[in-house]
Coordinates of C-alpha atoms in Angstrom, one line a residue:
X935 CA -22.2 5.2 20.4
X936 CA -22.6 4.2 16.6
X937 CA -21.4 0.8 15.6
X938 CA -19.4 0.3 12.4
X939 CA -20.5 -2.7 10.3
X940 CA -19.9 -4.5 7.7
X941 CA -21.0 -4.1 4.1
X942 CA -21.9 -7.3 2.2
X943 CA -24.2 -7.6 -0.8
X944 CA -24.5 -4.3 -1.6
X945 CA -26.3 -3.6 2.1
X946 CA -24.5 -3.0 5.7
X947 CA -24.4 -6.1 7.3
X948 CA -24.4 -6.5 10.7
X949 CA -22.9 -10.1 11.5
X950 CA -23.1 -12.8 14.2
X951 CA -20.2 -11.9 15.8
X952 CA -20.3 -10.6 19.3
X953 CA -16.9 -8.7 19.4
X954 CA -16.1 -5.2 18.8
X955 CA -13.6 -3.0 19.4
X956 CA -13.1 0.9 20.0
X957 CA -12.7 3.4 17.2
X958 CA -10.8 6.6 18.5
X959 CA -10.3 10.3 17.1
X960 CA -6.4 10.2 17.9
X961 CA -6.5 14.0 17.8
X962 CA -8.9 14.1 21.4
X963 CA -8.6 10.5 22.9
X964 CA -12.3 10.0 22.4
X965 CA -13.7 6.8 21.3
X966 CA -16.6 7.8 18.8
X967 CA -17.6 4.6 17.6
X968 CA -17.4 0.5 18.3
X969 CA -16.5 -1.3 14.9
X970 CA -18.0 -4.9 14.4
X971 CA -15.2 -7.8 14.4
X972 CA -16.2 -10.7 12.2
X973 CA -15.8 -14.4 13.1
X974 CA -15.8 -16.7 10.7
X975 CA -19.2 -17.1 9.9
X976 CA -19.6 -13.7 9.1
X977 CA -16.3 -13.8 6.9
X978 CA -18.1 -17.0 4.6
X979 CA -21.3 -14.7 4.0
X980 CA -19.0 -12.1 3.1
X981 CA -17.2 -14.5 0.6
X982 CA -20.3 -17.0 -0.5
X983 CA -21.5 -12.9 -1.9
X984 CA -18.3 -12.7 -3.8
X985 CA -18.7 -15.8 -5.1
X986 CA -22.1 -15.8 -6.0
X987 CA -21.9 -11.9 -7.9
X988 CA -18.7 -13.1 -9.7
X989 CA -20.0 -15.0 -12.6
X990 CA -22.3 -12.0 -13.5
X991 CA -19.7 -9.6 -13.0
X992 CA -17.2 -11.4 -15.1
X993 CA -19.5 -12.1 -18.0
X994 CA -19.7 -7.9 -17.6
X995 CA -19.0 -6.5 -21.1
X996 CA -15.6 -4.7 -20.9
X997 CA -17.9 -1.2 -21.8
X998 CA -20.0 -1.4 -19.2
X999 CA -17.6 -2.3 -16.4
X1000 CA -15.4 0.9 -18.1
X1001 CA -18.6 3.0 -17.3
X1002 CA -19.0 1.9 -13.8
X1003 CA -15.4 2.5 -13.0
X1004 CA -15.6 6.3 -14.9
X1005 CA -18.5 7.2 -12.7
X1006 CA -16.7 5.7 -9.4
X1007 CA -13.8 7.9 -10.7
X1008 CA -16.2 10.7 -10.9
X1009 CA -17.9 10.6 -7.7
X1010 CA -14.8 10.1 -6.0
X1011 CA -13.5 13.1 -7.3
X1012 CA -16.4 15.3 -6.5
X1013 CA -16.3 14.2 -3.1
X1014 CA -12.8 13.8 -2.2
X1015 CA -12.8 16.4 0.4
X1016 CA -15.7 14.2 2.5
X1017 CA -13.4 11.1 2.1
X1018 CA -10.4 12.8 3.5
X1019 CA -12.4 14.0 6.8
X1020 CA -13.3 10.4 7.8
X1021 CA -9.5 9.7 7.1
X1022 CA -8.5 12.2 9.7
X1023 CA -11.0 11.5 11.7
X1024 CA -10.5 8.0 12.7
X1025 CA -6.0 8.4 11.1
X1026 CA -5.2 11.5 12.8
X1027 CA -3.1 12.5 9.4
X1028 CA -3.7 16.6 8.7
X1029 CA -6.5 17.4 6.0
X1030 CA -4.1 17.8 3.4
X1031 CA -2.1 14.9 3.9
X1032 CA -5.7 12.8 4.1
X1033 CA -6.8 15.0 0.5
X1034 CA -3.2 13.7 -1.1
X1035 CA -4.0 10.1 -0.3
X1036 CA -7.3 10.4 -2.0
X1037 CA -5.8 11.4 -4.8
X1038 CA -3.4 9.2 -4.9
X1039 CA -5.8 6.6 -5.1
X1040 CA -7.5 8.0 -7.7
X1041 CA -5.1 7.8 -10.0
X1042 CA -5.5 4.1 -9.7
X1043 CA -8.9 4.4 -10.4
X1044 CA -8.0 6.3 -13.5
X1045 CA -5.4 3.8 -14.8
X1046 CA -8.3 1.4 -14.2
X1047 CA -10.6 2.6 -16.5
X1048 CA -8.1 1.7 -19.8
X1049 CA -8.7 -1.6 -18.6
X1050 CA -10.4 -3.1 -22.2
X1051 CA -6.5 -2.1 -23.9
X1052 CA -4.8 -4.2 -20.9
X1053 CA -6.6 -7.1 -20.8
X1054 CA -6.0 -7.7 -24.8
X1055 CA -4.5 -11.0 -25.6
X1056 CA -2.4 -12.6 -28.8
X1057 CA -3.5 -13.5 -32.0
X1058 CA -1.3 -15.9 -34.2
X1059 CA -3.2 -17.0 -37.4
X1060 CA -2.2 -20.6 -39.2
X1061 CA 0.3 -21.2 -36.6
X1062 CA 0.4 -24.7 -38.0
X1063 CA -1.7 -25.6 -41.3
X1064 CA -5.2 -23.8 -41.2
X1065 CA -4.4 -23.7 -37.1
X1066 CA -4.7 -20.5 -35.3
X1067 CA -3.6 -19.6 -31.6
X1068 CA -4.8 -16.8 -29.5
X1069 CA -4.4 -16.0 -25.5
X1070 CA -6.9 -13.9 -23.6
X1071 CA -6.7 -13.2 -20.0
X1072 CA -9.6 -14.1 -17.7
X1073 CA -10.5 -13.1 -14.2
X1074 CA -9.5 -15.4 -10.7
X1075 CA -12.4 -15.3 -9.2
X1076 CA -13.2 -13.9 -5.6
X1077 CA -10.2 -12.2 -4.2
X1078 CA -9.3 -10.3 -0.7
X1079 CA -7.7 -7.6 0.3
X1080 CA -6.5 -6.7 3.5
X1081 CA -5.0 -3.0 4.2
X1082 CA -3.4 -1.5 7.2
X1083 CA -4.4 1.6 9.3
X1084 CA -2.0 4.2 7.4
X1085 CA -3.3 4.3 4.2
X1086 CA -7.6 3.3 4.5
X1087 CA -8.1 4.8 1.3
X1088 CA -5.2 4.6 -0.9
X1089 CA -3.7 1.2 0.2
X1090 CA -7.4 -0.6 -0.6
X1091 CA -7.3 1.6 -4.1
X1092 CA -4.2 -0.1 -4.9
X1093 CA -6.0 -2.9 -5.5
X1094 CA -9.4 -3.1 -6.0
X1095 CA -10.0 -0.6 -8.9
X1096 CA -7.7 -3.3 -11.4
X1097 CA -9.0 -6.6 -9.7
X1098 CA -12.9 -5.1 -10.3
X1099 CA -12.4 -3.8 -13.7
X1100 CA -10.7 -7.2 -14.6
X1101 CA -13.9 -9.2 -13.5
X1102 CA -13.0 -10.5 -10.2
X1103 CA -15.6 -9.6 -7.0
X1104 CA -13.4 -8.4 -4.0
X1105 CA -13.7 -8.8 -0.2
X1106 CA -11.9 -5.8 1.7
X1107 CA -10.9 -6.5 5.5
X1108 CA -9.5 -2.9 6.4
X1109 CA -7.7 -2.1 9.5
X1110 CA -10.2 -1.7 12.6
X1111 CA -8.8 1.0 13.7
X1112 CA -10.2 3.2 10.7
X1113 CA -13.0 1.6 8.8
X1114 CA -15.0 3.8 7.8
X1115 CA -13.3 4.8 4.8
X1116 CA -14.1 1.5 3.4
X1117 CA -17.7 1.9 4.1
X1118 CA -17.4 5.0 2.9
X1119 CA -15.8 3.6 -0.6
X1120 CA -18.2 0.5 -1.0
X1121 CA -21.4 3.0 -0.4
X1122 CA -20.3 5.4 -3.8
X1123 CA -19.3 1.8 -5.8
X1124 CA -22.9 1.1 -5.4
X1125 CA -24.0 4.9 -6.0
X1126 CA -21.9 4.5 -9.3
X1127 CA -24.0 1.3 -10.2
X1128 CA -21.3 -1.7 -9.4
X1129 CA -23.9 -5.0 -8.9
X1130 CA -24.2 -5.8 -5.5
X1131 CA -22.1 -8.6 -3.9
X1132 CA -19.2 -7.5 -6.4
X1133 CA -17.4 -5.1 -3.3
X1134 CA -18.1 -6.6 0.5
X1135 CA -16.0 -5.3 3.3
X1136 CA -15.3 -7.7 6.1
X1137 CA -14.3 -5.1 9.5
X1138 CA -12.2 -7.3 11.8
X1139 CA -8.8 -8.8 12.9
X1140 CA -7.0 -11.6 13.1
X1141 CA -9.9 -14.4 12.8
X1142 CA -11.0 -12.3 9.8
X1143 CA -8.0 -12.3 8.2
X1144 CA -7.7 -16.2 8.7
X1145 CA -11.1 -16.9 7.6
X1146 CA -10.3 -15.2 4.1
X1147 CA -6.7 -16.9 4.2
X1148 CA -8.1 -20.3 4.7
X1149 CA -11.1 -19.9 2.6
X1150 CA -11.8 -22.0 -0.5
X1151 CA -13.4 -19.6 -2.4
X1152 CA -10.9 -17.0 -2.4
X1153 CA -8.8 -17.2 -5.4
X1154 CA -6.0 -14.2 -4.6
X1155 CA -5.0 -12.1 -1.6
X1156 CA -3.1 -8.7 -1.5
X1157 CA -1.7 -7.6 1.3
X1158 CA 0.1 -4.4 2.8
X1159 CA 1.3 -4.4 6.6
X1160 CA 4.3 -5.5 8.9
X1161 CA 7.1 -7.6 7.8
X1162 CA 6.0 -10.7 10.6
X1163 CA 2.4 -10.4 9.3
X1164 CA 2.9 -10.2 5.9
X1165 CA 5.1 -13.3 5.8
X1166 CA 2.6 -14.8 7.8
X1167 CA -0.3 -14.1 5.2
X1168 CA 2.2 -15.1 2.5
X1169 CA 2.7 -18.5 3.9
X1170 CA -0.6 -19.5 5.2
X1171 CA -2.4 -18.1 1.9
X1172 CA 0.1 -19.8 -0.1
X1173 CA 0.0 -23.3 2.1
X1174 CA -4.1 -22.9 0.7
X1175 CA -3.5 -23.1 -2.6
X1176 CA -4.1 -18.9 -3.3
X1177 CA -1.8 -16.4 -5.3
X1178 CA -0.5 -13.9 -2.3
X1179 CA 1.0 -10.4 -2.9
X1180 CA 2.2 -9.2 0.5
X1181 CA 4.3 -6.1 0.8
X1182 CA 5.5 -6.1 4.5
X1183 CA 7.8 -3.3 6.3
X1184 CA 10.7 -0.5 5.5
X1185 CA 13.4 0.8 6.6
X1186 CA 14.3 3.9 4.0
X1187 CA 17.4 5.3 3.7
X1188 CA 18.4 8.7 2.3
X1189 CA 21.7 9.0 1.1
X1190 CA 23.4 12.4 1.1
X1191 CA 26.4 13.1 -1.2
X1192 CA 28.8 15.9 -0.1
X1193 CA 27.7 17.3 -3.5
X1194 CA 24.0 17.4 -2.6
X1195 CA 22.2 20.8 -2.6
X1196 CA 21.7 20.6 1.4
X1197 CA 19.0 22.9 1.4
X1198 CA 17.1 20.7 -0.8
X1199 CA 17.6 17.4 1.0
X1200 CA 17.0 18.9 4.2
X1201 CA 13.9 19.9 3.0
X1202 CA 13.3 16.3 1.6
X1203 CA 14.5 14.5 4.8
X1204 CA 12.4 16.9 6.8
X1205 CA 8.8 16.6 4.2
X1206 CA 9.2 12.4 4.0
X1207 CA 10.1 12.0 7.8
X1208 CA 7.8 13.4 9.0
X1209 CA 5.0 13.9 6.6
X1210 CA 1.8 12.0 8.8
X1211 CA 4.0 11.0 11.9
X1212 CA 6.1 8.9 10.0
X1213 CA 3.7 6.7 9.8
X1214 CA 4.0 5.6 6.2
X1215 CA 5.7 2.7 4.9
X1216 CA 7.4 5.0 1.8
X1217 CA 9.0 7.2 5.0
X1218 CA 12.5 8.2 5.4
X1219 CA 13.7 7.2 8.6
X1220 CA 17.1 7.1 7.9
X1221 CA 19.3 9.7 6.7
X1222 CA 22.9 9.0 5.9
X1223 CA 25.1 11.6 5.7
X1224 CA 28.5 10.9 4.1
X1225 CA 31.7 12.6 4.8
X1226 CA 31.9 16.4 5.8
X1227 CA 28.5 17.1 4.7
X1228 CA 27.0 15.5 8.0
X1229 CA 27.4 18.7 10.8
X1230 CA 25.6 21.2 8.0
X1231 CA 23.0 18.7 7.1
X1232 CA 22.5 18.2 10.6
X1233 CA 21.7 21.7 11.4
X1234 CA 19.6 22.2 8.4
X1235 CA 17.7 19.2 9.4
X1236 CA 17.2 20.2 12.9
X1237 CA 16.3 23.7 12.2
X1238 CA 13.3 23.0 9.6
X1239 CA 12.1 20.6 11.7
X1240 CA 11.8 22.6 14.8
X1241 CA 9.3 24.7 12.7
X1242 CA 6.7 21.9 12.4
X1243 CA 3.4 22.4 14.2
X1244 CA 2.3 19.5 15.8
X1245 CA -1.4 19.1 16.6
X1246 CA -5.3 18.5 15.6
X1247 CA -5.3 17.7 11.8
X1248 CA -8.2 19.6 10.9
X1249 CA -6.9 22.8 12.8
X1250 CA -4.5 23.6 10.2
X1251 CA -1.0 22.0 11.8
X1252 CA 1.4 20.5 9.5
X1253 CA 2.0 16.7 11.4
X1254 CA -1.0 15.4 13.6
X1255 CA -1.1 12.6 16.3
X1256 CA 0.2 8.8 16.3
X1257 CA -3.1 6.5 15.4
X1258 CA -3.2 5.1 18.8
X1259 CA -1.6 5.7 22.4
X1260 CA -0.2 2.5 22.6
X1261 CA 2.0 2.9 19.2
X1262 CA 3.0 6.4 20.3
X1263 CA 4.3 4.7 23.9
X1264 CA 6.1 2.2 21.8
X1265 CA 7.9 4.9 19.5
X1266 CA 8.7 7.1 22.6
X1267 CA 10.0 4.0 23.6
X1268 CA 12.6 3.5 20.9
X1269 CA 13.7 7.3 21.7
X1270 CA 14.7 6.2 24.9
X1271 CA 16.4 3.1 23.9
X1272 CA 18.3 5.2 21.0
X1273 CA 19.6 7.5 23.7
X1274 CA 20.6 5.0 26.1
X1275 CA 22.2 2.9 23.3
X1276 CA 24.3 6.3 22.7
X1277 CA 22.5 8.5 19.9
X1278 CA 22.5 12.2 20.3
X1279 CA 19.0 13.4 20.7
X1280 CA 19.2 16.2 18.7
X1281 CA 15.6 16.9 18.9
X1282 CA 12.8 15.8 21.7
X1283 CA 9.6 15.3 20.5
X1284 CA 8.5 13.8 23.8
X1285 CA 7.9 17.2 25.0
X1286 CA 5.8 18.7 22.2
X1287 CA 3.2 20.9 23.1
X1288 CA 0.6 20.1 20.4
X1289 CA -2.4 22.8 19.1
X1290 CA -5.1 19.7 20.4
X1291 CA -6.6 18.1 23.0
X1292 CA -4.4 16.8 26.3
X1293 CA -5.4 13.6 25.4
X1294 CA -3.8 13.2 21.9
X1295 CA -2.2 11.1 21.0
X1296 CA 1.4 13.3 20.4
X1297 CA 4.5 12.7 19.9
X1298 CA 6.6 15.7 17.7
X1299 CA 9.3 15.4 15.3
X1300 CA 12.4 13.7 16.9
X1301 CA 15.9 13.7 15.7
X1302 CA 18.9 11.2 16.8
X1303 CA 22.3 11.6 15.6
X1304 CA 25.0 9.2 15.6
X1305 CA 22.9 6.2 15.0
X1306 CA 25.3 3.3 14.8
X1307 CA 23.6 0.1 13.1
X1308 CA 23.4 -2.3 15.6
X1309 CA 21.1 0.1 17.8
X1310 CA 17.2 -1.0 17.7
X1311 CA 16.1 2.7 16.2
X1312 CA 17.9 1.4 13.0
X1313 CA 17.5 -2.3 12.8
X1314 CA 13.6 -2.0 13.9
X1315 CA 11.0 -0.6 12.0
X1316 CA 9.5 2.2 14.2
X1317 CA 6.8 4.0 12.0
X1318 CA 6.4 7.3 14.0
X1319 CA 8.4 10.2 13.3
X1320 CA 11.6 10.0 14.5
X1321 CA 14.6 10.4 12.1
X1322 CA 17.7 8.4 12.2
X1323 CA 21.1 9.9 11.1
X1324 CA 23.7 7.3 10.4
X1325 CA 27.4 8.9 9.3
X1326 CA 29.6 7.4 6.7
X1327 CA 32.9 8.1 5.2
X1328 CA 32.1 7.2 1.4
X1329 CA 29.2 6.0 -1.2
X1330 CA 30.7 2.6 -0.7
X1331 CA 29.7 2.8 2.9
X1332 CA 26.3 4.0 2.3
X1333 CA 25.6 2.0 -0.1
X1334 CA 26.5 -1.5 1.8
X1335 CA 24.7 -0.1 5.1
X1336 CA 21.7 0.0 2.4
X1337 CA 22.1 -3.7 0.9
X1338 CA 23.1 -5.0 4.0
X1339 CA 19.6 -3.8 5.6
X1340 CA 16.9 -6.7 5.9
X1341 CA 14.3 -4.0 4.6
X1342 CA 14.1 -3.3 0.8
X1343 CA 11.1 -1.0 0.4
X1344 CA 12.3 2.4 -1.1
X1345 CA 15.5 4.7 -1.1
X1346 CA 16.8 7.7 -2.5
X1347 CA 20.3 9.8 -2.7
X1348 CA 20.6 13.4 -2.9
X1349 CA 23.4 14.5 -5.4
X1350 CA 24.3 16.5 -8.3
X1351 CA 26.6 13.9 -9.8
X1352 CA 24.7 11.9 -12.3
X1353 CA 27.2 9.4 -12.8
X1354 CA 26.9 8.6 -8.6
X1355 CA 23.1 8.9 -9.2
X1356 CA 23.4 5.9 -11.9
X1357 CA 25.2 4.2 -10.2
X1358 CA 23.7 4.2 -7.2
X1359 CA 20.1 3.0 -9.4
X1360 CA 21.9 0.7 -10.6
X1361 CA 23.9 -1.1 -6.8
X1362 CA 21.0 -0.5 -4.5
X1363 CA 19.0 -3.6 -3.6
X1364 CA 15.6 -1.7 -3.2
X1365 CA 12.5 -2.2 -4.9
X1366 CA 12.1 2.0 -5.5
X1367 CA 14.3 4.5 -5.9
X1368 CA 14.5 8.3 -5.8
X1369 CA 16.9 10.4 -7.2
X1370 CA 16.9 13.7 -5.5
X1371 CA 13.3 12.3 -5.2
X1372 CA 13.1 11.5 -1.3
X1373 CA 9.5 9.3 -1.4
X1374 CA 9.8 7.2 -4.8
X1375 CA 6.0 6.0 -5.1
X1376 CA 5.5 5.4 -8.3
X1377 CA 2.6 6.6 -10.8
X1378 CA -0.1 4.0 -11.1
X1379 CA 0.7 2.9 -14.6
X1380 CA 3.8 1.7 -12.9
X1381 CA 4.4 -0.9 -10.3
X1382 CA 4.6 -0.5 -6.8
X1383 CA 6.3 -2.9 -4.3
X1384 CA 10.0 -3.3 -2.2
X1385 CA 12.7 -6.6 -2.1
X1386 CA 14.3 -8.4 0.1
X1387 CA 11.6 -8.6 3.6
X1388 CA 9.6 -5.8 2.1
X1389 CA 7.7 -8.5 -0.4
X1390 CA 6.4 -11.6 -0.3
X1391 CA 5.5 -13.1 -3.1
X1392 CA 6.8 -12.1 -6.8
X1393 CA 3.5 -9.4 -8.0
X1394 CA 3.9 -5.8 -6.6
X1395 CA 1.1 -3.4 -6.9
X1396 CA -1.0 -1.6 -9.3
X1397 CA 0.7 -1.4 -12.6
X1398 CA 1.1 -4.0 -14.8
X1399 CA 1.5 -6.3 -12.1
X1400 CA -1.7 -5.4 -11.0
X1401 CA -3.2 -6.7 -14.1
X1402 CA -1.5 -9.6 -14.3
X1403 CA -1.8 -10.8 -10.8
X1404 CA -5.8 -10.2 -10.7
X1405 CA -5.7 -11.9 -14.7
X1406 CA -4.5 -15.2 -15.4
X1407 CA -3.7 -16.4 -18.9
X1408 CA -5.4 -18.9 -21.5
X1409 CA -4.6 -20.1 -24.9
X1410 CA -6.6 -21.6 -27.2
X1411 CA -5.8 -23.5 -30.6
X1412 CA -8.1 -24.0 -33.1
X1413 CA -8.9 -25.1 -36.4
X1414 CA -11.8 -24.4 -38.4
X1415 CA -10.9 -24.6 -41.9
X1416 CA -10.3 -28.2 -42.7
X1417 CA -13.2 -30.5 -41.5
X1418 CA -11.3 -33.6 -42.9
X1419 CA -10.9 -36.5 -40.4
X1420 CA -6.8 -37.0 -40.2
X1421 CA -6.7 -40.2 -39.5
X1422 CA -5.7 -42.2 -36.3
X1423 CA -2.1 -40.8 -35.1
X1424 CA -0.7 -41.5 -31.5
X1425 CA 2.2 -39.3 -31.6
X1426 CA 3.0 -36.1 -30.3
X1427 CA 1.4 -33.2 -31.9
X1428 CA 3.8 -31.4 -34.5
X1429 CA 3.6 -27.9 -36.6
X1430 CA 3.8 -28.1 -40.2

């Protein structure tokens, strides 16, 4: 049975802690490997590295921390098809599904390496008499990251490409239930020529993630997970002092118009419900269908979805197993709840007969009509694939069932009316927004985060906001010019 360490100073690391915990192929059921849990000890060697790489690494010259990132963006290109194995491997996600999130990720990478234009400051020259001003933007310091189960690559791309090419040295506590990715990642960073100490992964759960949150050292956390968690990491990491990006839970609702091409957004409900068991925090789960439109879009639903093949992600199938068998008990669950609340199950994944082992982890596409918001398949946040449809009578309907929702992650509405579609950008209180677009996820040269219980904290991802959050500002006045003593003045500074 292999065990799954940690990787500290540019070298695995096996750690003091005694506990571990079971890494499973959710495809067969079979554990394949025991991953290390840090305690907190092992958390401050993970850290004191950061800290003690970080003052080399930000006196880096912007070119050569540009060519380090180029190469990482090279070698993870060549190899992007290794990366994605170990994904559905330890996920369960299909191979393609695995390859997109890759890619995904790399496109952070990419925007990464224009980092020498984004970190340019101001210049203002004479100001005030023979007194010039200029900003620049400097790095925090050591900063964490910790990233959840769905995404191992792409959520821990989110942030590390910008907060390494701005100068800061990163600890990465992935999810234990797939860390090899991360392993996998800090390996080609130090194949690409990143200094050791500058990328440490920390495996682990909640100690680990408290050790980092209560840790001097670390200057900035990012976060991506549940709602509970991530306001729990937003106020224990902000109670030490730290600036804290935490992008919790969704609950995404697709709006259908009766104008809507229907074969498009059943397509689109179908492709982002379903699309890696639901398990994706940029899923549709609800689908709200206003007026007459709801009985055809229904059946379109229903019949596309019927045609999914459920099983081993390497065998081909288009939607593979949940990542564990306790979260696929808990969304089978919710199915029966939702029918005993009164939803129509329209169709019963329970009984999916999967191309993998009797073991999986299965659960097929499930479809419950008549969804009424009070019921705990809309209110709760059930990331597996099961698809809610709600039924209004008018955009006015939809659109408070969407405002009204705790949950402000993405949305998108299906129409051909571009004044509804403006509109509708314009009303909904979500952080991303489709327009016949069903998963809004934003290019990396643009931000990505929710509102409302889908954020904590005011800095979404990547982006823009990516720089700034892993940057923090300076400005500096001088004068050169005049070496002439002024004289003794206890007032308040003043331009002339």
């Amino acid at each position: 049975m292999r065990t799954i360490a940690h990787w500290i100073d540019g070298k695995p690391f096996e750690g003091t802690g005694p506990a571990t915990a079971p890494v499973t192929n959710p495809a067969t059921g079979v554990v394949t490997g025991q991953v290390a849990l840090a305690d907190t000890a092992d958390v401050r060697v993970a850290v004191a590295a950061a800290a003690a790489a970080f003052p080399g690494w930000r006196d880096t010259s912007l070119s050569r921390r540009t060519q380090i990132l180029f190469r990482f963006r090279e070698l993870l290109s060549e190899r992007r098809e290794k990366l994605a194995a170990l994904i559905t491997a330890e996920h369960g996600k299909v191979t393609p599904d695995a390859l997109g999130e890759v890619t995904r990720g790399l496109e952070v990478v990419e925007f990464a390496c224009g980092i020498p234009h984004l970190l340019k400051g101001g210049f203002t020259e004479n100001a005030s008499t023979k007194v010039d001003i200029f900003s620049i933007r400097q790095p925090l310091g050591p900063v964490a990251i910790i990233s959840p189960f769905n995404f191992p690559a792409m959520v821990p791309m989110w942030f590390f490409p910008v907060a390494i090419a701005a100068g800061n040295t990163v600890v990465l506590k992935p999810s234990e239930k797939d860390p090899s990715a991360s392993l996998w990642l800090a390996r080609l960073w130090t194949e690409a020529g990143l200094p050791d100490g500058v990328f440490n992964v920390v495996q682990g759960a909640k100690a680990a993630v408290d050790g980092l949150l209560d840790d001097p050292d670390i200057k900035a956390v990012s976060f991506v997970g549940s709602t509970p968690v991530a306001r729990y990491v937003y106020e224990r990491g902000t109670a030490a002092g730290k600036r804290v990006q935490a992008l919790g839970g969704a609950k995404n609702h697709m709006v259908v118009l009766p104008d809507a091409d229907l074969d498009l957004a059943a397509d689109a409900a179908v492709n982002a419900g379903f699309g890696s068991a639901g398990e994706r925090c940029m899923a549709i789960s609800v689908v709200v269908a206003v007026g007459e439109v709801a009985d055809a879009l229904v059946s379109r639903i229903t019949e596309r979805a019927r045609t999914i093949r459920t099983g081993d992600g390497t065998r081909g199938t288009d939607m593979g197993p949940l990542v564990t068998r306790e979260h696929r008990d808990r969304v089978v669950g919710y199915v029966a709840k939702g029918e005993a609340e009164g939803a129509r199950v329209v169709l019963d994944g329970r009984g999916v007969e999967p191309d993998g082992a009797a073991d999986g982890f299965w659960l097929g596409p499930t479809i419950l009509d008549h969804v009424r918001p009070e019921m705990s398949v809309y209110t709760d946040e059930i990331f597996g694939p099961v698809l809610s449809i709600v039924r209004t009578t008018s955009y006015e309907e939809a659109l408070a069932l969407i405002n009204a929702n705790p949950y402000g992650n993405g949305t998108a509405i299906f129409t051909n009316d571009g004044g509804a579609a403006r509109r509708f950008h314009t009303e909904v209180e979500v952080g991303m927004v489709g327009i016949n677009v069903p998963i809004p996820v934003p290019m990396a040269y643009y931000s990505f985060g929710g509102w409302k219980s889908s954020l904590f904290g005011d800095s979404h991802a990547h982006g823009s906001d990516g720089v700034h959050f892993y940057t923090r500002t300076k400005a500096v006045t001088t004068r050169w010019l005049d070496p002439s003593h002024g004289g003794l003045n206890l007032g308040f500074p003043q331009n002339d």
